[in-house]
Amino acid sequence: MAANVLEEGISKKELQPEASPPDIKAMAEQFLATFYQAFDSDRTTLGQLFRPESKLTFEGETYTGPEKILLKYISLPFKQVVHEISTYDSHLTIDGTLLIVVVGRLKTDDNPPLSFTETFNLKQFGDGLFVMNDIFRLSLHNS
Amino acid sequence: MAAISSMDSSDPSSQSDIKIICLGDSAVGKSKLVERYLMDKFKPQRHSTYAVTLFAHKAEINDRTISVDLWDTAGQERFQSMHPSYYHGAHGCILVFDVTRKITYKNLAHWYSELRESRPKIPCILLANKIDVDMKVTKTSFKFASKHKLPFYFVSARDGTNVVKAFRDITRAALAYKETSQDLVDQILEELREMQNEGMSDEESDSHTTPDSNHDLEKVT
């Protein structure tokens, strides 16, 4: 079967993608709006989205807990930042958490825009959705 | 990976004669200085996948026309440390701080040591930018320059003070570094230092004011 597909291709009908559950998509979209709006307007409010066991890995450096994560975010040396989401995808994981991968661009102060990718893993506690994992990288290719 | 990078037509490494890089904290005015120097003559090439802005231009040095790539950081230093490729193959460095923000002066040590790890010998000049905000600052001596034997310039990207002179000096020194022996580079740097530091004692503290400092602030129009 696989060999045939490689040689002959496949009809759209044979490989029908599944529709993503609408509630998952809506949750992801709402979270991303909340997160990046807070980031771009007032970074000091980001701390409330994290819990003591939350981890942020930012450009390869890892921080645990809301205080350290917030300190990292507010220490980034720019006055203004605008995030623009180009596209994102989300999954409900087997553990019941919400996994989101974002591809976007951001612009700081009067610098040209840079591409980034950011991954979130969110978990519900009570009424709130918290960021358990946050992994950020600029999409740079220096070689 | 080599195959992918050679397919990428936006590779910033080019066939220019010399490469000069700008270093310093965010918002000290690195890009503004480059733009002031080149005025409207050039449209920079943006390399967003490398996070660099490259100003490729021609300079006249000793009756010769040479092609110079001026590299600016495009903001990646706000997120991460500079990638080694930024320093790779550089022949000269322009180190910038903002006289209105002390932290940018303190962070020079970080930038300078990172530069020297990659490029131990290339000529480097130090620019104190934004002197238009308070001209009195030009009476202050800044120890970092004398400590590391760096030619030093008070500049203003806004009104153009000393900008062309500084860029021409580093271009000349970078070319000498590439083409001649280290001795001659040292000699040129020494001459620049003597001209710049005239009347300025190396032992002054950062905040000490020299009453009769006689810097020539050459106005470039």
GROMACS .gro file of C-alpha atoms in nm:
model
  364
    1MET     CA    1   0.000   0.000   0.000
    2ALA     CA    2   0.268   0.251   0.112
    3ALA     CA    3   0.487   0.168  -0.186
    4ASN     CA    4   0.198   0.225  -0.419
    5VAL     CA    5   0.118   0.559  -0.261
    6LEU     CA    6   0.481   0.673  -0.302
    7GLU     CA    7   0.476   0.583  -0.668
    8GLU     CA    8   0.124   0.664  -0.772
    9GLY     CA    9   0.005   0.926  -0.528
   10ILE     CA   10  -0.324   0.912  -0.346
   11SER     CA   11  -0.672   1.044  -0.403
   12LYS     CA   12  -0.809   1.306  -0.166
   13LYS     CA   13  -1.089   1.067  -0.082
   14GLU     CA   14  -0.858   0.794   0.051
   15LEU     CA   15  -0.689   1.024   0.304
   16GLN     CA   16  -0.961   1.240   0.448
   17PRO     CA   17  -0.833   1.463   0.733
   18GLU     CA   18  -1.040   1.473   1.051
   19ALA     CA   19  -1.216   1.792   1.145
   20SER     CA   20  -1.067   1.940   1.461
   21PRO     CA   21  -1.316   1.950   1.750
   22PRO     CA   22  -1.465   2.301   1.753
   23ASP     CA   23  -1.441   2.345   2.132
   24ILE     CA   24  -1.066   2.267   2.129
   25LYS     CA   25  -1.004   2.518   1.854
   26ALA     CA   26  -1.209   2.783   2.033
   27MET     CA   27  -1.021   2.728   2.361
   28ALA     CA   28  -0.686   2.753   2.188
   29GLU     CA   29  -0.788   3.065   2.004
   30GLN     CA   30  -0.916   3.232   2.318
   31PHE     CA   31  -0.603   3.146   2.513
   32LEU     CA   32  -0.371   3.280   2.241
   33ALA     CA   33  -0.566   3.605   2.224
   34THR     CA   34  -0.542   3.644   2.603
   35PHE     CA   35  -0.173   3.555   2.621
   36TYR     CA   36  -0.043   3.775   2.340
   37GLN     CA   37  -0.270   4.067   2.428
   38ALA     CA   38  -0.131   4.060   2.781
   39PHE     CA   39   0.224   4.022   2.649
   40ASP     CA   40   0.194   4.315   2.408
   41SER     CA   41   0.004   4.556   2.632
   42ASP     CA   42   0.132   4.483   2.985
   43ARG     CA   43   0.386   4.204   3.034
   44THR     CA   44   0.361   4.231   3.414
   45THR     CA   45   0.020   4.058   3.403
   46LEU     CA   46   0.157   3.738   3.245
   47GLY     CA   47   0.249   3.583   3.581
   48GLN     CA   48  -0.111   3.493   3.662
   49LEU     CA   49  -0.123   3.249   3.370
   50PHE     CA   50   0.145   3.027   3.527
   51ARG     CA   51   0.155   2.793   3.829
   52PRO     CA   52   0.443   2.696   4.060
   53GLU     CA   53   0.522   2.384   3.855
   54SER     CA   54   0.503   2.569   3.518
   55LYS     CA   55   0.811   2.578   3.298
   56LEU     CA   56   0.925   2.828   3.040
   57THR     CA   57   1.210   2.753   2.799
   58PHE     CA   58   1.302   3.076   2.622
   59GLU     CA   59   1.578   3.054   2.363
   60GLY     CA   60   1.711   2.743   2.536
   61GLU     CA   61   1.705   2.881   2.892
   62THR     CA   62   1.458   2.724   3.133
   63TYR     CA   63   1.273   2.891   3.423
   64THR     CA   64   1.024   2.736   3.667
   65GLY     CA   65   0.736   2.904   3.851
   66PRO     CA   66   0.542   3.227   3.792
   67GLU     CA   67   0.796   3.461   3.957
   68LYS     CA   68   1.097   3.347   3.753
   69ILE     CA   69   0.895   3.325   3.433
   70LEU     CA   70   0.752   3.672   3.481
   71LEU     CA   71   1.098   3.811   3.561
   72LYS     CA   72   1.231   3.664   3.238
   73TYR     CA   73   0.947   3.814   3.037
   74ILE     CA   74   0.968   4.162   3.187
   75SER     CA   75   1.349   4.166   3.159
   76LEU     CA   76   1.341   4.137   2.779
   77PRO     CA   77   1.495   4.464   2.662
   78PHE     CA   78   1.233   4.624   2.441
   79LYS     CA   79   0.971   4.887   2.511
   80GLN     CA   80   0.712   4.782   2.259
   81VAL     CA   81   0.632   4.445   2.111
   82VAL     CA   82   0.361   4.323   1.878
   83HIS     CA   83   0.298   3.953   1.823
   84GLU     CA   84   0.117   3.846   1.510
   85ILE     CA   85  -0.001   3.487   1.483
   86SER     CA   86   0.047   3.352   1.131
   87THR     CA   87  -0.095   3.008   1.207
   88TYR     CA   88  -0.144   2.766   1.495
   89ASP     CA   89  -0.251   2.407   1.560
   90SER     CA   90  -0.384   2.241   1.872
   91HIS     CA   91  -0.441   1.895   2.017
   92LEU     CA   92  -0.617   1.761   2.320
   93THR     CA   93  -0.353   1.530   2.473
   94ILE     CA   94  -0.409   1.188   2.630
   95ASP     CA   95  -0.358   1.357   2.970
   96GLY     CA   96  -0.639   1.602   2.899
   97THR     CA   97  -0.414   1.901   2.847
   98LEU     CA   98  -0.433   2.138   2.554
   99LEU     CA   99  -0.126   2.148   2.331
  100ILE     CA  100  -0.082   2.448   2.099
  101VAL     CA  101   0.192   2.520   1.845
  102VAL     CA  102   0.212   2.875   1.711
  103VAL     CA  103   0.402   3.008   1.413
  104GLY     CA  104   0.414   3.385   1.405
  105ARG     CA  105   0.601   3.709   1.365
  106LEU     CA  106   0.686   3.969   1.622
  107LYS     CA  107   0.807   4.324   1.599
  108THR     CA  108   0.997   4.503   1.876
  109ASP     CA  109   1.042   4.881   1.891
  110ASP     CA  110   1.159   4.995   1.548
  111ASN     CA  111   1.326   4.667   1.452
  112PRO     CA  112   1.224   4.468   1.145
  113PRO     CA  113   0.985   4.176   1.215
  114LEU     CA  114   1.127   3.838   1.326
  115SER     CA  115   0.970   3.493   1.289
  116PHE     CA  116   0.911   3.281   1.595
  117THR     CA  117   0.756   2.953   1.700
  118GLU     CA  118   0.600   2.899   2.041
  119THR     CA  119   0.448   2.587   2.198
  120PHE     CA  120   0.208   2.587   2.492
  121ASN     CA  121   0.076   2.303   2.705
  122LEU     CA  122  -0.230   2.415   2.904
  123LYS     CA  123  -0.407   2.249   3.196
  124GLN     CA  124  -0.735   2.333   3.360
  125PHE     CA  125  -0.739   2.405   3.736
  126GLY     CA  126  -1.084   2.499   3.870
  127ASP     CA  127  -1.224   2.753   3.630
  128GLY     CA  128  -0.888   2.863   3.497
  129LEU     CA  129  -0.661   2.746   3.220
  130PHE     CA  130  -0.292   2.762   3.314
  131VAL     CA  131   0.026   2.736   3.112
  132MET     CA  132   0.221   2.430   3.228
  133ASN     CA  133   0.481   2.444   2.949
  134ASP     CA  134   0.585   2.736   2.731
  135ILE     CA  135   0.866   2.690   2.478
  136PHE     CA  136   0.982   2.982   2.263
  137ARG     CA  137   1.232   3.018   1.979
  138LEU     CA  138   1.302   3.278   1.715
  139SER     CA  139   1.309   3.108   1.375
  140LEU     CA  140   1.664   3.197   1.283
  141HIS     CA  141   1.892   3.008   1.049
  142ASN     CA  142   2.245   3.124   1.098
  143SER     CA  143   2.428   2.869   0.886
  144MET     CA  144   2.227   2.139   0.637
  145ALA     CA  145   2.504   2.265   0.413
  146ALA     CA  146   2.287   2.172   0.116
  147ILE     CA  147   1.994   2.376   0.250
  148SER     CA  148   2.202   2.681   0.337
  149SER     CA  149   2.363   2.684  -0.008
  150MET     CA  150   2.017   2.675  -0.165
  151ASP     CA  151   1.910   2.976   0.035
  152SER     CA  152   1.958   3.276  -0.188
  153SER     CA  153   1.928   3.517   0.103
  154ASP     CA  154   2.257   3.404   0.257
  155PRO     CA  155   2.408   3.729   0.387
  156SER     CA  156   2.770   3.631   0.334
  157SER     CA  157   2.878   3.810   0.019
  158GLN     CA  158   3.178   3.892  -0.193
  159SER     CA  159   3.248   4.227  -0.028
  160ASP     CA  160   3.603   4.335   0.061
  161ILE     CA  161   3.541   4.398   0.428
  162LYS     CA  162   3.279   4.327   0.693
  163ILE     CA  163   3.216   4.569   0.979
  164ILE     CA  164   2.974   4.481   1.259
  165CYS     CA  165   2.779   4.703   1.499
  166LEU     CA  166   2.750   4.596   1.863
  167GLY     CA  167   2.585   4.734   2.174
  168ASP     CA  168   2.264   4.724   2.376
  169SER     CA  169   1.916   4.758   2.234
  170ALA     CA  170   1.809   5.110   2.144
  171VAL     CA  171   2.152   5.274   2.177
  172GLY     CA  172   2.111   5.393   1.818
  173LYS     CA  173   2.320   5.146   1.616
  174SER     CA  174   2.082   5.145   1.320
  175LYS     CA  175   2.029   5.520   1.339
  176LEU     CA  176   2.405   5.578   1.323
  177VAL     CA  177   2.441   5.357   1.016
  178GLU     CA  178   2.147   5.530   0.850
  179ARG     CA  179   2.291   5.870   0.931
  180TYR     CA  180   2.628   5.769   0.785
  181LEU     CA  181   2.486   5.633   0.461
  182MET     CA  182   2.203   5.891   0.445
  183ASP     CA  183   1.948   5.790   0.182
  184LYS     CA  184   2.197   5.641  -0.055
  185PHE     CA  185   2.129   5.280   0.033
  186LYS     CA  186   1.847   5.045   0.082
  187PRO     CA  187   1.955   4.779   0.329
  188GLN     CA  188   1.903   4.410   0.268
  189ARG     CA  189   1.698   4.254   0.545
  190HIS     CA  190   1.770   3.894   0.630
  191SER     CA  191   1.488   3.800   0.861
  192THR     CA  192   1.589   3.434   0.888
  193TYR     CA  193   1.929   3.550   1.017
  194ALA     CA  194   1.795   3.855   1.204
  195VAL     CA  195   2.055   4.083   1.051
  196THR     CA  196   2.034   4.396   0.843
  197LEU     CA  197   2.312   4.435   0.595
  198PHE     CA  198   2.416   4.766   0.442
  199ALA     CA  199   2.636   4.690   0.141
  200HIS     CA  200   2.804   5.005   0.015
  201LYS     CA  201   3.120   5.138  -0.149
  202ALA     CA  202   3.379   5.345   0.034
  203GLU     CA  203   3.672   5.547  -0.102
  204ILE     CA  204   3.988   5.470   0.093
  205ASN     CA  205   4.325   5.602  -0.027
  206ASP     CA  206   4.192   5.658  -0.381
  207ARG     CA  207   4.057   5.306  -0.394
  208THR     CA  208   3.696   5.202  -0.405
  209ILE     CA  209   3.624   4.912  -0.175
  210SER     CA  210   3.299   4.732  -0.104
  211VAL     CA  211   3.197   4.727   0.259
  212ASP     CA  212   2.927   4.526   0.432
  213LEU     CA  213   2.802   4.698   0.745
  214TRP     CA  214   2.613   4.452   0.965
  215ASP     CA  215   2.345   4.555   1.208
  216THR     CA  216   2.165   4.319   1.445
  217ALA     CA  217   1.795   4.366   1.350
  218GLY     CA  218   1.693   4.315   1.712
  219GLN     CA  219   1.793   3.954   1.780
  220GLU     CA  220   2.001   4.070   2.078
  221ARG     CA  221   1.672   4.147   2.254
  222PHE     CA  222   1.596   3.776   2.275
  223GLN     CA  223   1.918   3.581   2.273
  224SER     CA  224   2.291   3.623   2.264
  225MET     CA  225   2.438   3.698   1.924
  226HIS     CA  226   2.495   3.398   1.704
  227PRO     CA  227   2.866   3.332   1.631
  228SER     CA  228   2.800   3.383   1.258
  229TYR     CA  229   2.748   3.751   1.329
  230TYR     CA  230   3.113   3.783   1.434
  231HIS     CA  231   3.246   3.538   1.180
  232GLY     CA  232   3.485   3.696   0.931
  233ALA     CA  233   3.441   4.051   1.063
  234HIS     CA  234   3.730   4.293   0.998
  235GLY     CA  235   3.612   4.576   1.220
  236CYS     CA  236   3.367   4.654   1.497
  237ILE     CA  237   3.169   4.960   1.601
  238LEU     CA  238   3.075   4.939   1.968
  239VAL     CA  239   2.801   5.180   2.074
  240PHE     CA  240   2.652   5.298   2.403
  241ASP     CA  241   2.393   5.560   2.491
  242VAL     CA  242   2.521   5.841   2.715
  243THR     CA  243   2.170   5.890   2.856
  244ARG     CA  244   2.146   5.533   2.989
  245LYS     CA  245   2.423   5.417   3.222
  246ILE     CA  246   2.335   5.048   3.188
  247THR     CA  247   2.433   5.057   2.820
  248TYR     CA  248   2.782   5.173   2.927
  249LYS     CA  249   2.805   4.899   3.191
  250ASN     CA  250   2.708   4.634   2.936
  251LEU     CA  251   2.999   4.729   2.708
  252ALA     CA  252   3.214   4.480   2.901
  253HIS     CA  253   2.978   4.198   2.801
  254TRP     CA  254   2.973   4.295   2.433
  255TYR     CA  255   3.346   4.350   2.421
  256SER     CA  256   3.436   4.015   2.577
  257GLU     CA  257   3.196   3.835   2.342
  258LEU     CA  258   3.357   4.013   2.047
  259ARG     CA  259   3.709   3.923   2.160
  260GLU     CA  260   3.618   3.556   2.204
  261SER     CA  261   3.539   3.539   1.833
  262ARG     CA  262   3.765   3.810   1.691
  263PRO     CA  263   4.059   3.872   1.926
  264LYS     CA  264   4.247   4.117   1.704
  265ILE     CA  265   4.010   4.314   1.482
  266PRO     CA  266   4.007   4.693   1.521
  267CYS     CA  267   3.721   4.822   1.732
  268ILE     CA  268   3.606   5.177   1.802
  269LEU     CA  269   3.377   5.300   2.078
  270LEU     CA  270   3.097   5.549   2.010
  271ALA     CA  271   2.917   5.747   2.283
  272ASN     CA  272   2.585   5.826   2.115
  273LYS     CA  273   2.308   6.080   2.185
  274ILE     CA  274   2.537   6.363   2.297
  275ASP     CA  275   2.280   6.604   2.149
  276VAL     CA  276   2.060   6.533   2.453
  277ASP     CA  277   2.317   6.688   2.685
  278MET     CA  278   2.638   6.830   2.540
  279LYS     CA  279   2.789   6.853   2.888
  280VAL     CA  280   2.851   6.479   2.874
  281THR     CA  281   3.136   6.544   2.629
  282LYS     CA  282   3.333   6.682   2.923
  283THR     CA  283   3.313   6.341   3.089
  284SER     CA  284   3.581   6.085   3.028
  285PHE     CA  285   3.482   5.724   2.985
  286LYS     CA  286   3.734   5.479   3.124
  287PHE     CA  287   3.625   5.181   2.915
  288ALA     CA  288   3.788   5.331   2.604
  289SER     CA  289   4.126   5.392   2.764
  290LYS     CA  290   4.121   5.064   2.954
  291HIS     CA  291   4.080   4.865   2.633
  292LYS     CA  292   4.273   5.111   2.416
  293LEU     CA  293   3.975   5.182   2.191
  294PRO     CA  294   3.957   5.495   1.975
  295PHE     CA  295   3.667   5.691   2.123
  296TYR     CA  296   3.413   5.928   1.964
  297PHE     CA  297   3.130   6.140   2.100
  298VAL     CA  298   2.861   6.114   1.835
  299SER     CA  299   2.502   6.207   1.765
  300ALA     CA  300   2.294   6.012   1.515
  301ARG     CA  301   2.038   6.290   1.538
  302ASP     CA  302   2.252   6.588   1.437
  303GLY     CA  303   2.535   6.393   1.271
  304THR     CA  304   2.819   6.501   1.498
  305ASN     CA  305   3.132   6.291   1.431
  306VAL     CA  306   2.934   6.011   1.259
  307VAL     CA  307   3.103   6.019   0.918
  308LYS     CA  308   3.445   6.057   1.076
  309ALA     CA  309   3.396   5.755   1.302
  310PHE     CA  310   3.270   5.530   1.022
  311ARG     CA  311   3.550   5.638   0.787
  312ASP     CA  312   3.810   5.570   1.056
  313ILE     CA  313   3.686   5.219   1.129
  314THR     CA  314   3.660   5.144   0.757
  315ARG     CA  315   4.023   5.247   0.710
  316ALA     CA  316   4.135   5.041   1.011
  317ALA     CA  317   3.931   4.738   0.899
  318LEU     CA  318   4.087   4.750   0.554
  319ALA     CA  319   4.434   4.776   0.706
  320TYR     CA  320   4.355   4.479   0.929
  321LYS     CA  321   4.257   4.271   0.631
  322GLU     CA  322   4.539   4.369   0.401
  323THR     CA  323   4.841   4.446   0.611
  324SER     CA  324   5.037   4.335   0.909
  325GLN     CA  325   4.907   4.370   1.262
  326ASP     CA  326   5.180   4.629   1.328
  327LEU     CA  327   5.029   4.879   1.090
  328VAL     CA  328   4.681   4.829   1.235
  329ASP     CA  329   4.816   4.891   1.582
  330GLN     CA  330   4.986   5.204   1.453
  331ILE     CA  331   4.664   5.338   1.296
  332LEU     CA  332   4.465   5.264   1.610
  333GLU     CA  333   4.730   5.435   1.819
  334GLU     CA  334   4.710   5.745   1.600
  335LEU     CA  335   4.331   5.752   1.624
  336ARG     CA  336   4.348   5.719   2.000
  337GLU     CA  337   4.595   6.001   2.030
  338MET     CA  338   4.379   6.229   1.820
  339GLN     CA  339   4.060   6.138   2.007
  340ASN     CA  340   4.196   6.129   2.357
  341GLU     CA  341   4.394   6.449   2.337
  342GLY     CA  342   4.344   6.637   2.659
  343MET     CA  343   4.176   6.344   2.828
  344SER     CA  344   4.354   6.172   3.110
  345ASP     CA  345   4.333   5.793   3.116
  346GLU     CA  346   4.309   5.789   3.492
  347GLU     CA  347   3.988   5.989   3.521
  348SER     CA  348   3.695   5.816   3.677
  349ASP     CA  349   3.380   5.765   3.476
  350SER     CA  350   3.192   6.055   3.623
  351HIS     CA  351   3.482   6.293   3.668
  352THR     CA  352   3.457   6.611   3.470
  353THR     CA  353   3.764   6.756   3.307
  354PRO     CA  354   3.728   7.134   3.313
  355ASP     CA  355   3.921   7.208   2.997
  356SER     CA  356   3.858   6.904   2.786
  357ASN     CA  357   3.926   7.001   2.427
  358HIS     CA  358   3.749   6.748   2.213
  359ASP     CA  359   3.699   6.855   1.859
  360LEU     CA  360   3.341   6.782   1.787
  361GLU     CA  361   3.357   6.792   1.416
  362LYS     CA  362   3.017   6.873   1.279
  363VAL     CA  363   2.934   6.675   0.969
  364THR     CA  364   2.681   6.838   0.745
   0.00000   0.00000   0.00000
